[in-house]
C-alpha angles and dihedrals in degrees: 000000000000109000092232092052090046091054091051094046095049097044114115114255113238114230115253111264119236128183139179116244121193114202114203118194143178127192138185095011089157094198093304102147099147126056091251133129102217094190094054093032094227143104115286127201093194103060145043135083090242088063092045088052089074091053090049092052091049093049092048091050091054097052125035096211114060141146125196119214137174124215101207143269092084103128106056141031107082137068087257090058091047090051090051089055091050090052092048093050092047090068096251107137104223128140116249108267092232090056090049091052093046091048089051092052092050102241112193098205143338140196127220123254127203093262092059085079097049095103100037139270098283093057089047094048092048090050093048091050090067095050118110091201131065123259120209140188125167099193103050123096127192105221094189094055095029093229139090111299089228128356112289092227144354133216112223112203110201132173105227137171120253126212091277093052094254122138114249132179109239119194109206119190114208118191127178140205138180133189110282087219084079090088088057097044091048097035093136090059102034111030110126091003109066132028129186131201130206114291097232093047090051092047094051089052100042106036094066089051090051092048090050088064089069100251120169097215137011122213118192117211099205114186088198136093133251103236123120094241136049103069113235091002089069106028103117095101091052089046090058089061094062114107113246097032112108102180138009132213108200130193145132095100094069094235135130126243134215098039119224090261117025145059118337094200140038121222088351095304129108112256129177136178112194103204120239143287089025095301091142 
C-alpha cells in the first residue's frame, strides 16, 4: 500500500461534533422600546424591548451558544416610532431609536416586515444604514435598481462551543420573507419601486442557493402567521415543510406559538411566534 494512503487509512477518526444552539427572536415590536401602553397612557409590564432585554440576558446566560434575531415590524407602530420619523424628516441626523436599542442588544440579523415601509423608502434606508446587523428579505425586488431590495439571506459565522467544550465554527444561514401584499398595503410608497413575490416561491428558489454555500443550519424569518387560511399572511407552517429549512420564526399576526399545551413544532421542525410589542 502507498505510504500516503496507509497514513490516511490508519489515522484515527475524530468524533462528529455536536452543539446546542439557542435561537432568540422578537417579532412585531412596533417601536415599543419602553414598557409603556401608549393607548392607556400608563406603565405596562407586558410590553417593551427594554423589558425583553432582561429575558435576553437571562437566556444568553443559560446557554453558551445563542443568536438573536428579529422577525420584522420593528420600526413603526407607536408614538415613539412616529416621533422618530418627524425627527428624521426635520433634517436632524439621528439614528432611529429602535435601531440604537437593537444595536445595543447585539442583534445578529433581522428581516423586514410590512410596516417597515409605512413611512417611505428613504426613512427605511436611513434607518437601516445605522444598523450594526444585516437585514434580509428573499421576496422583495427593487425595481429602480433592478436588484434585491436587501440581500435575500446572510450567513452568520460564529465560533461556538460543542458538547465537549471545543470551539467550532458554525455557519448559520438566515433567510427572510414578508407578505407580498405589502406592495398593495403601501402602494403610495412602493408602486413602481418595489415588487414582492409569493413567499413559498421565493423560498423554493433561494433556500437551495443558501444551502449550496455550505451552511450548517437554516433559520427562516417568516413575517407571516401560522393559520391555515390567508395565503401569504399565514404561510409559516407551509414554509416549515420546505426542504433545507431547519427552523422557522413566525410573526405578523401578533400571536404566540407554541401554545401552553400543544405541539412545539410543525412538520417536525421547531417553530416559534413571539407575540407582539415585546410581550415575549
